[in-house]
Coordinates of C-alpha atoms (C1' of nucleotides) in Angstrom, one line a residue:
Chain T
M169 CA -1.8 14.3 -11.9
E170 CA -1.9 11.0 -10.0
Q171 CA -0.5 12.2 -6.7
N172 CA 0.4 9.3 -4.4
V173 CA -0.6 10.8 -1.1
E174 CA -0.9 8.6 2.0
M175 CA -4.3 8.9 3.4
S176 CA -5.7 7.5 6.6
K177 CA -8.9 5.6 6.6
A178 CA -10.4 8.1 9.0
T179 CA -9.7 10.9 6.5
L180 CA -11.1 8.9 3.6
R181 CA -14.3 8.4 5.5
R182 CA -14.7 12.1 6.0
L183 CA -14.0 13.3 2.5
P184 CA -17.4 12.2 1.1
S185 CA -19.2 14.2 3.8
Y186 CA -17.2 17.3 2.9
L187 CA -18.2 16.9 -0.7
R188 CA -21.9 16.5 0.3
Y189 CA -21.7 19.7 2.4
L190 CA -20.0 21.6 -0.4
Y191 CA -22.7 20.5 -2.9
Q192 CA -25.2 22.0 -0.6
L193 CA -23.3 25.3 -0.5
G194 CA -22.8 25.1 -4.2
R195 CA -26.5 24.9 -4.8
Q196 CA -26.9 28.1 -2.8
N197 CA -24.1 29.7 -4.9
V198 CA -21.8 30.3 -1.9
P199 CA -18.5 31.3 -3.6
T200 CA -16.1 30.6 -0.8
V201 CA -16.0 28.5 2.3
S202 CA -13.8 28.3 5.4
S203 CA -12.7 25.2 7.3
T204 CA -14.5 26.5 10.3
T205 CA -17.8 26.7 8.4
I206 CA -17.4 23.1 7.2
A207 CA -16.4 21.9 10.6
N208 CA -19.4 23.6 12.3
G209 CA -21.8 22.2 9.6
L210 CA -20.6 18.7 10.2
G211 CA -19.7 18.7 13.8
L212 CA -16.0 18.3 13.3
N213 CA -12.8 20.1 14.3
P214 CA -11.7 22.9 11.9
V215 CA -8.0 21.9 12.1
Q216 CA -8.9 18.4 11.1
V217 CA -10.9 19.7 8.2
R218 CA -7.9 21.8 7.0
K219 CA -5.6 18.9 7.3
D220 CA -7.9 16.6 5.3
I221 CA -8.3 19.2 2.6
A222 CA -4.6 19.9 2.4
L223 CA -4.1 16.3 1.4
V224 CA -6.5 16.4 -1.6
S225 CA -6.6 20.0 -2.7
S226 CA -4.5 21.1 -5.6
V227 CA -4.7 24.8 -4.6
A228 CA -4.1 26.4 -1.3
G229 CA -6.8 28.1 0.7
K230 CA -6.6 31.8 1.2
P231 CA -6.3 33.3 4.6
K232 CA -9.3 35.4 5.5
T233 CA -11.5 34.0 2.7
G234 CA -11.0 30.3 2.9
Y235 CA -11.4 27.9 -0.1
I236 CA -13.2 28.5 -3.4
T237 CA -16.2 26.3 -3.2
K238 CA -16.1 25.2 -6.9
E239 CA -12.4 24.4 -6.8
L240 CA -12.8 22.4 -3.7
I241 CA -15.7 20.4 -5.1
A242 CA -13.7 19.7 -8.2
D243 CA -10.7 18.5 -6.3
L244 CA -12.7 16.2 -4.0
E245 CA -14.6 14.8 -7.0
A246 CA -11.4 14.1 -8.8
F247 CA -9.8 12.5 -5.8
L248 CA -12.7 10.3 -4.9
G249 CA -13.1 9.3 -8.5
Y250 CA -16.7 10.5 -8.8
N251 CA -16.2 11.8 -12.3
N252 CA -14.9 8.7 -13.9
T253 CA -17.4 5.9 -13.3
R254 CA -16.3 2.5 -12.1
D255 CA -18.0 -0.6 -13.5
A256 CA -19.3 -3.2 -11.0
V257 CA -21.2 -6.4 -10.9
L258 CA -23.7 -7.4 -8.2
V259 CA -24.5 -10.9 -7.0
G260 CA -27.8 -11.6 -5.2
V261 CA -31.0 -10.1 -6.5
G262 CA -33.0 -10.3 -3.3
G263 CA -34.6 -7.4 -1.4
L264 CA -31.4 -5.5 -0.8
G265 CA -29.8 -6.3 -4.1
R266 CA -32.9 -4.9 -5.8
A267 CA -32.8 -1.8 -3.7
I268 CA -29.2 -1.2 -4.7
L269 CA -29.8 -1.9 -8.4
G270 CA -32.7 0.4 -8.3
Y271 CA -30.9 3.3 -6.6
D272 CA -29.6 5.5 -9.4
G273 CA -27.9 7.8 -6.8
F274 CA -24.8 5.6 -6.8
R275 CA -24.1 6.9 -10.3
N276 CA -23.2 10.2 -8.6
Y277 CA -20.6 8.4 -6.7
G278 CA -19.0 7.0 -9.8
L279 CA -20.6 3.6 -9.5
N280 CA -22.0 1.9 -12.5
I281 CA -23.5 -1.6 -12.0
V282 CA -23.2 -3.3 -15.3
A283 CA -24.9 -6.6 -14.6
A284 CA -26.4 -8.6 -11.8
F285 CA -26.3 -12.4 -11.1
D286 CA -28.5 -14.8 -9.2
V287 CA -29.1 -18.5 -8.9
N288 CA -32.9 -18.2 -8.9
D289 CA -34.5 -19.1 -12.2
S290 CA -37.4 -16.7 -11.6
V291 CA -35.1 -13.7 -11.9
I292 CA -32.5 -15.0 -14.4
N293 CA -32.7 -13.3 -17.8
T294 CA -35.0 -10.5 -16.4
E295 CA -34.0 -6.9 -16.0
V296 CA -34.0 -4.8 -12.8
N297 CA -33.9 -1.0 -13.4
G298 CA -32.6 -1.7 -16.9
K299 CA -29.8 -3.9 -15.7
P300 CA -29.6 -7.5 -16.9
V301 CA -29.7 -10.4 -14.4
Y302 CA -27.7 -13.5 -15.5
E303 CA -27.2 -16.9 -14.0
T304 CA -24.2 -17.0 -11.7
G305 CA -22.3 -19.3 -14.0
R306 CA -21.8 -16.4 -16.4
L307 CA -20.1 -14.2 -13.9
K308 CA -16.5 -14.9 -15.0
G309 CA -17.4 -14.3 -18.6
I310 CA -18.9 -10.9 -18.0
V311 CA -16.2 -9.8 -15.6
D312 CA -13.6 -10.8 -18.1
R313 CA -15.3 -9.2 -21.1
Y314 CA -15.9 -5.8 -19.4
N315 CA -12.7 -5.9 -17.3
I316 CA -14.6 -5.3 -14.1
R317 CA -12.8 -5.1 -10.8
L318 CA -15.5 -4.3 -8.3
G319 CA -18.0 -6.8 -7.0
I320 CA -21.0 -6.2 -4.7
I321 CA -22.3 -9.1 -2.6
T322 CA -26.0 -9.1 -1.5
V323 CA -26.6 -12.8 -1.1
P324 CA -27.5 -14.5 2.2
S325 CA -24.6 -15.0 4.7
S326 CA -24.5 -18.7 4.0
S327 CA -23.4 -18.3 0.4
A328 CA -21.4 -15.0 0.8
Q329 CA -18.0 -16.7 1.1
S330 CA -18.5 -18.9 -2.0
V331 CA -19.7 -16.0 -4.0
A332 CA -16.6 -14.0 -2.9
D333 CA -14.4 -16.9 -4.0
M334 CA -16.1 -17.0 -7.3
M335 CA -15.6 -13.2 -7.7
V336 CA -11.9 -13.5 -6.9
D337 CA -11.6 -16.3 -9.3
A338 CA -13.2 -14.2 -12.0
G339 CA -10.7 -11.4 -11.5
I340 CA -12.5 -9.1 -9.1
K341 CA -10.1 -7.0 -7.0
A342 CA -12.4 -5.2 -4.6
I343 CA -15.5 -6.6 -2.8
W344 CA -18.3 -4.6 -1.2
C345 CA -20.1 -7.1 1.0
F346 CA -23.5 -6.6 2.5
A347 CA -23.8 -10.0 4.1
P348 CA -22.9 -10.0 7.8
V349 CA -19.9 -12.4 7.6
H350 CA -16.1 -12.1 7.7
L351 CA -14.8 -13.1 4.3
N352 CA -11.5 -14.9 4.1
L353 CA -9.8 -13.8 1.0
P354 CA -6.3 -13.3 -0.5
A355 CA -4.5 -10.2 1.0
D356 CA -4.4 -8.3 -2.3
I357 CA -8.2 -8.2 -2.5
A358 CA -9.8 -5.1 -0.9
V359 CA -12.9 -5.9 1.2
K360 CA -15.4 -3.6 2.8
G361 CA -18.1 -5.1 4.8
E362 CA -21.3 -3.2 5.4
D363 CA -22.0 -4.4 8.9
L364 CA -25.5 -3.3 9.8
A365 CA -25.5 -5.3 13.0
A366 CA -22.4 -3.4 14.2
S367 CA -24.1 -0.1 13.5
L368 CA -27.2 -1.1 15.3
A369 CA -25.2 -2.3 18.3
L370 CA -23.4 1.0 18.4
L371 CA -26.6 2.9 18.4
S372 CA -28.3 0.7 21.0
M373 CA -25.4 1.2 23.4
Q374 CA -25.6 4.9 23.0
L375 CA -29.3 4.6 23.7
E376 CA -28.6 2.6 26.8
G377 CA -26.0 5.1 28.0
H378 CA -23.0 2.9 27.6
A379 CA -20.3 4.2 25.2
D380 CA -19.3 7.8 24.9
Chain V
M141 CA -26.6 -7.0 36.3
E142 CA -26.4 -3.7 34.6
Q143 CA -22.6 -3.2 34.6
N144 CA -21.6 0.2 33.6
V145 CA -18.4 -0.5 31.7
E146 CA -16.9 2.1 29.5
M147 CA -16.6 0.8 26.0
S148 CA -14.8 2.3 23.1
K149 CA -16.6 2.6 19.8
A150 CA -14.0 0.4 18.2
T151 CA -14.6 -2.4 20.6
L152 CA -18.4 -2.0 20.2
R153 CA -18.0 -2.4 16.4
R154 CA -16.0 -5.6 16.8
L155 CA -18.4 -7.4 19.3
P156 CA -21.0 -8.3 16.7
S157 CA -18.4 -10.0 14.6
Y158 CA -17.2 -12.0 17.5
L159 CA -20.8 -13.1 18.1
R160 CA -21.2 -14.1 14.4
Y161 CA -18.1 -16.1 14.5
L162 CA -19.2 -17.9 17.7
Y163 CA -22.5 -18.7 16.2
Q164 CA -20.6 -20.5 13.5
L165 CA -18.6 -22.5 16.0
G166 CA -21.8 -23.2 18.0
R167 CA -23.4 -24.7 15.0
Q168 CA -20.4 -27.1 14.8
N169 CA -20.7 -27.8 18.5
V170 CA -17.2 -26.6 19.3
P171 CA -17.3 -26.5 23.1
T172 CA -14.5 -24.0 23.8
V173 CA -12.7 -21.3 21.9
S174 CA -9.5 -19.4 22.4
S175 CA -8.8 -15.7 21.7
T176 CA -6.2 -16.8 19.2
T177 CA -8.8 -18.9 17.3
I178 CA -11.2 -16.0 17.1
A179 CA -8.5 -13.5 16.1
N180 CA -7.3 -15.8 13.3
G181 CA -10.8 -16.3 12.1
L182 CA -11.5 -12.6 11.9
G183 CA -8.0 -11.3 11.0
L184 CA -7.6 -9.5 14.3
N185 CA -5.0 -9.4 17.1
P186 CA -5.6 -12.0 19.9
V187 CA -4.8 -9.5 22.7
Q188 CA -7.4 -7.2 21.3
V189 CA -9.9 -10.0 21.3
R190 CA -9.1 -10.8 24.9
K191 CA -9.4 -7.2 26.0
D192 CA -12.7 -6.8 24.3
I193 CA -14.0 -10.0 25.8
A194 CA -12.8 -9.1 29.3
L195 CA -15.1 -6.1 29.1
V196 CA -18.3 -8.0 28.4
S197 CA -17.8 -11.5 29.8
S198 CA -19.2 -12.4 33.1
V199 CA -16.9 -15.3 33.6
A200 CA -13.1 -15.5 33.2
G201 CA -11.6 -17.6 30.4
K202 CA -9.4 -20.6 31.4
P203 CA -5.7 -20.7 30.6
K204 CA -5.0 -23.6 28.2
T205 CA -8.7 -24.1 27.2
G206 CA -10.0 -20.6 26.5
Y207 CA -13.6 -19.6 26.8
I208 CA -16.7 -21.8 26.8
T209 CA -18.4 -21.1 23.5
K210 CA -22.0 -21.2 24.9
E211 CA -21.2 -18.9 27.8
L212 CA -19.4 -16.4 25.6
I213 CA -22.3 -16.3 23.2
A214 CA -24.8 -15.7 26.1
D215 CA -22.6 -12.9 27.5
L216 CA -22.3 -11.2 24.1
E217 CA -26.0 -11.5 23.4
A218 CA -26.9 -10.1 26.7
F219 CA -24.5 -7.2 26.4
L220 CA -25.6 -6.3 22.8
G221 CA -29.2 -6.7 23.8
Y222 CA -30.0 -9.3 21.1
N223 CA -32.3 -11.1 23.5
N224 CA -34.6 -8.3 24.5
T225 CA -36.0 -6.8 21.3
R226 CA -36.1 -3.1 20.8
D227 CA -39.1 -1.5 19.0
A228 CA -38.5 0.9 16.2
V229 CA -40.3 2.9 13.5
L230 CA -39.2 3.4 9.9
V231 CA -39.9 6.4 7.8
G232 CA -39.6 6.2 4.0
V233 CA -41.1 3.2 2.2
G234 CA -39.0 3.3 -1.0
G235 CA -36.6 0.7 -2.3
L236 CA -34.3 0.6 0.7
G237 CA -37.1 1.0 3.2
R238 CA -38.9 -1.9 1.7
A239 CA -35.7 -4.0 1.8
I240 CA -35.2 -3.2 5.5
L241 CA -38.8 -3.9 6.3
G242 CA -38.6 -7.2 4.4
Y243 CA -35.5 -8.3 6.1
D244 CA -36.5 -10.5 9.0
G245 CA -32.9 -11.0 10.0
F246 CA -32.9 -7.8 12.0
R247 CA -35.0 -9.6 14.5
N248 CA -32.0 -11.7 15.4
Y249 CA -30.2 -8.4 16.3
G250 CA -33.1 -7.5 18.7
L251 CA -34.7 -5.1 16.3
N252 CA -38.5 -5.1 15.9
I253 CA -39.9 -2.6 13.4
V254 CA -43.4 -1.8 14.7
A255 CA -44.6 0.4 11.9
A256 CA -43.5 2.3 8.8
F257 CA -44.5 5.8 7.6
D258 CA -44.6 7.5 4.2
V259 CA -46.1 10.5 2.5
N260 CA -47.0 8.6 -0.6
D261 CA -50.8 7.8 -0.8
S262 CA -50.2 4.7 -2.8
V263 CA -48.4 3.0 0.1
I264 CA -50.3 4.5 3.0
N265 CA -52.5 2.0 4.8
T266 CA -50.9 -0.9 3.0
E267 CA -48.7 -3.5 4.7
V268 CA -45.1 -4.4 3.9
N269 CA -44.0 -7.8 5.3
G270 CA -46.8 -7.7 7.7
K271 CA -45.9 -4.2 9.0
P272 CA -48.4 -1.4 8.6
V273 CA -47.6 1.8 6.7
Y274 CA -49.2 4.9 8.0
E275 CA -49.2 8.5 6.9
T276 CA -46.3 10.5 8.3
G277 CA -48.7 12.6 10.4
R278 CA -49.4 9.7 12.6
L279 CA -45.8 9.2 13.6
K280 CA -46.0 11.1 17.0
G281 CA -49.1 9.2 18.0
I282 CA -47.6 5.7 17.4
V283 CA -44.2 6.6 18.9
D284 CA -46.0 7.9 22.0
R285 CA -48.4 5.0 22.3
Y286 CA -45.7 2.3 22.0
N287 CA -43.0 4.3 23.8
I288 CA -40.6 3.9 20.9
R289 CA -37.1 5.4 21.1
L290 CA -35.5 4.2 17.9
G291 CA -36.2 5.6 14.4
I292 CA -34.9 4.5 11.0
I293 CA -34.7 7.0 8.2
T294 CA -34.9 5.8 4.6
V295 CA -36.2 8.8 2.9
P296 CA -34.4 10.8 0.2
S297 CA -31.6 13.1 1.4
S298 CA -33.7 16.2 0.8
S299 CA -36.2 15.3 3.5
A300 CA -34.0 13.5 5.9
Q301 CA -33.5 16.5 8.2
S302 CA -37.1 17.3 8.5
V303 CA -38.0 13.7 9.2
A304 CA -35.3 13.6 11.8
D305 CA -36.7 16.7 13.4
M306 CA -40.2 15.2 13.4
M307 CA -38.8 12.0 15.1
V308 CA -37.1 14.0 17.8
D309 CA -40.3 16.0 18.3
A310 CA -42.1 12.7 18.7
G311 CA -39.8 11.5 21.4
I312 CA -37.3 9.3 19.5
K313 CA -33.9 9.2 21.2
A314 CA -31.8 7.3 18.6
I315 CA -31.8 7.7 14.8
W316 CA -30.4 5.3 12.3
C317 CA -30.1 7.3 9.1
F318 CA -29.6 5.8 5.6
A319 CA -29.8 9.0 3.7
P320 CA -26.3 10.5 3.0
V321 CA -26.6 13.7 4.9
H322 CA -25.3 15.1 8.1
L323 CA -28.2 15.6 10.6
N324 CA -28.1 18.5 12.9
L325 CA -29.8 17.4 16.1
P326 CA -29.8 18.0 19.8
A327 CA -26.7 16.6 21.5
D328 CA -28.7 14.0 23.6
I329 CA -30.0 12.3 20.5
A330 CA -27.8 9.4 19.3
V331 CA -27.3 9.3 15.5
K332 CA -25.7 6.7 13.3
G333 CA -25.4 7.4 9.6
E334 CA -25.0 4.6 7.3
D335 CA -22.8 6.3 4.8
L336 CA -22.5 4.1 1.7
A337 CA -20.7 6.8 -0.3
A338 CA -17.9 6.8 2.3
S339 CA -17.7 3.0 2.2
L340 CA -17.5 3.1 -1.6
A341 CA -14.8 5.8 -1.5
L342 CA -12.7 3.7 0.9
L343 CA -13.0 0.7 -1.3
S344 CA -12.2 2.6 -4.4
M345 CA -9.1 4.1 -2.9
Q346 CA -7.8 0.6 -1.9
L347 CA -8.5 -0.5 -5.5
E348 CA -6.4 2.5 -6.7
G349 CA -3.6 1.7 -4.4
H350 CA -4.0 4.8 -2.2
A351 CA -4.7 4.1 1.5
D352 CA -3.2 1.4 3.5
Chain B
dT10 C1' -4.0 48.3 9.7
dA11 C1' -6.6 44.6 12.3
dG12 C1' -8.7 40.4 12.1
dA13 C1' -9.8 36.2 10.1
dT14 C1' -8.1 32.2 8.4
dT15 C1' -4.6 29.2 6.5
dG16 C1' -0.9 25.5 7.0
dT17 C1' 2.3 23.3 10.1
dT18 C1' 4.7 21.9 14.2
dA19 C1' 4.2 20.2 18.9
dA20 C1' 1.2 18.1 22.5
dT21 C1' -2.4 15.2 23.7
dC22 C1' -5.3 11.6 23.5
dG23 C1' -6.9 7.0 22.6
dA24 C1' -6.4 2.6 20.7
dT25 C1' -3.5 -1.2 19.4
dT26 C1' 0.2 -4.2 20.2
dA27 C1' 4.2 -6.2 22.9
dA28 C1' 5.8 -8.2 27.1
dC29 C1' 5.1 -11.1 30.9
dA30 C1' 3.6 -13.1 35.2
dA31 C1' -0.1 -16.3 36.6
dT32 C1' -2.3 -20.7 36.0
dC33 C1' -4.9 -24.6 34.4
Chain Q
dT152 C1' 5.6 -31.2 34.6
dA153 C1' 5.5 -28.4 30.2
dG154 C1' 3.0 -25.8 27.2
dA155 C1' -0.9 -23.1 25.9
dT156 C1' -3.6 -19.5 27.1
dT157 C1' -5.4 -16.0 30.1
dG158 C1' -5.5 -11.1 32.0
dT159 C1' -2.8 -6.9 32.7
dT160 C1' 0.8 -3.5 32.7
dA161 C1' 3.9 -1.0 29.7
dA162 C1' 5.3 0.6 25.1
dT163 C1' 4.0 1.9 20.6
dC164 C1' 1.5 3.7 17.2
dG165 C1' -1.7 6.7 14.9
dA166 C1' -5.1 10.2 14.9
dT167 C1' -6.9 14.4 16.9
dT168 C1' -6.4 18.7 18.9
dA169 C1' -3.8 22.8 20.6
dA170 C1' -0.6 26.5 19.6
dC171 C1' 1.2 29.7 16.6
dA172 C1' 3.6 32.0 12.8
dA173 C1' 2.4 33.5 8.1
dT174 C1' -0.6 36.2 5.2
dC175 C1' -4.4 38.0 2.7

DNA sequence: TAGATTGTTAATCGATTAACAATC
DNA sequence: TAGATTGTTAATCGATTAACAATC
């Protein structure tokens, strides 16, 4: 069942939005959906939607009717791994770290934060949203014990690189970094930076009338 | 001074990372920097860096030495608008909204959140990080009065569309949305969705060995 | 049947990278 | 001078869109 399709990043970015749109239709009990409907709903090109779906769907769509909503949802969930949760640790229990720990919605995306870490005595050995906060020194132990491969960084920029190094040393294989820095890490570690400054810049330019 | 360069979204996304890298060098008093140095530091192609810089820089780089760090910083800041702040409003004072209101770092990116709005009586007329929280009904009044064009949405998905409509009605021209939904809005409104589910999916796929 | 919709092949578009002359 | 580095033109690569036959 583990199909090894090649998948462009662009496609991968769109898949979650399809799933969201389908959930909406599912709630309204819409039995089938066409690529055109999805494309219109999300402001995309229908051919693009069909191509993307072809890469992840186990069954073919039917001419005239389209895709069966439920089946498509199931395929997307399976592909994106939303139905088998992935354990993660988070380092940096500040404002953003707290917000992420407190947001249970991530569970719907298959993310389960097992524990958080910080250097600040005032939060160590407390709980946030039912999740334990440990001192950073215990990171390796916990990661080892629960065989965790995903790490979330919500520390200030100045310590992001050292936290990332610590994570890699502990055995983490993928890092989701919310600090606005470029992390220098071994090539086999997957890194995704959430660059809010870049987003803001993009938006500002559109506002100014540059870009697009 | 308002050059009307065309600028691809890809370039626009990279510019903030250049600036961050240059700040780092600036702190170490490195007087000049070459495109190769920047490219190596950020894992990019040097030609790409040169092309990007050529679009925003007011002065040419010098063969053999590269660019003058300070000048390049000034040019990037000017282009990205980091030195003239842009006022914004935020709707949704939950976990994430609070984190954003509390994060003073955005000021460095030229963002100034003037006021926040919520429907919850327990937060209305309080302050978060020195910023007033008003009832949602007062949105239009404040936006009008301060001539605000940028709105930040941190409400739950279910009310994101209606908040966006309200913002547009109030005169907002650009929306930064943290709720995972596709907003249907007039074409002249700039929208940037911060899709954490998509980021997570991308990272998960890399972890699985699909993608790239 | 006729029309809507799929899946796929070919064409286009845009962005990245390679090649190279200019020059400090 | 020789070598590093710039800026730019041409080539490549990848992703989007157009065209169209197949089919329910």
